[in-house]
C-alpha positions as a Markdown table, in Angstrom:
| # | Residue | x | y | z |
|---|---|---|---|---|
| 1 | Met | 153.1 | -0.7 | 32.2 |
| 2 | Ile | 155.3 | -0.6 | 29.0 |
| 3 | Leu | 157.8 | 1.6 | 31.0 |
| 4 | Ile | 158.0 | -1.1 | 33.8 |
| 5 | Leu | 158.4 | -3.8 | 31.6 |
| 6 | Gly | 161.2 | -1.7 | 29.6 |
| 7 | His | 162.8 | -1.1 | 32.6 |
| 8 | Lys | 162.7 | -4.8 | 33.5 |
| 9 | Phe | 164.5 | -5.8 | 30.1 |
| 10 | Phe | 167.0 | -3.1 | 30.4 |
| 11 | Asp | 167.9 | -4.5 | 34.1 |
| 12 | Thr | 168.2 | -7.9 | 32.5 |
| 13 | Tyr | 169.9 | -7.1 | 29.5 |
| 14 | Ile | 172.9 | -5.1 | 31.6 |
| 15 | Tyr | 172.8 | -8.4 | 34.2 |
| 16 | Ile | 173.5 | -10.5 | 31.1 |
| 17 | Tyr | 176.1 | -7.9 | 29.7 |
| 18 | Leu | 178.3 | -7.9 | 33.1 |
| 19 | Tyr | 177.6 | -11.7 | 33.3 |
| 20 | Asn | 179.3 | -12.2 | 30.2 |
| 21 | Ile | 182.0 | -9.8 | 30.8 |
| 22 | Ile | 182.7 | -11.4 | 34.2 |
| 23 | Phe | 182.9 | -15.0 | 32.2 |
| 24 | Lys | 185.0 | -13.8 | 29.5 |
| 25 | Leu | 187.5 | -12.7 | 32.3 |
| 26 | Tyr | 187.0 | -15.6 | 34.2 |
| 27 | Thr | 188.0 | -17.8 | 31.3 |
| 28 | Tyr | 190.9 | -15.8 | 30.1 |
| 29 | Asn | 192.4 | -16.2 | 34.0 |
| 30 | Ile | 192.1 | -19.8 | 33.3 |
| 31 | Asn | 193.9 | -19.9 | 30.1 |
| 32 | Phe | 196.7 | -17.6 | 31.2 |
| 33 | Lys | 197.3 | -19.9 | 34.1 |
| 34 | Leu | 197.4 | -23.0 | 32.2 |
| 35 | Asn | 199.8 | -21.5 | 29.4 |
| 36 | Lys | 201.9 | -20.3 | 32.3 |
| 37 | Leu | 202.1 | -24.1 | 33.7 |
| 38 | Ser | 202.7 | -25.3 | 30.1 |
| 39 | Phe | 205.8 | -23.4 | 29.7 |
| 40 | Met | 207.3 | -23.9 | 33.1 |
């Protein structure tokens, strides 16, 4: 039972970690595009 809960928690942690990275890349991309537009 503890192993199953630990595995679930670990999967959730990886999911949150990946989501965080994707969100940062996404926001970075938007900021980069906005900066490009403001320079033009």
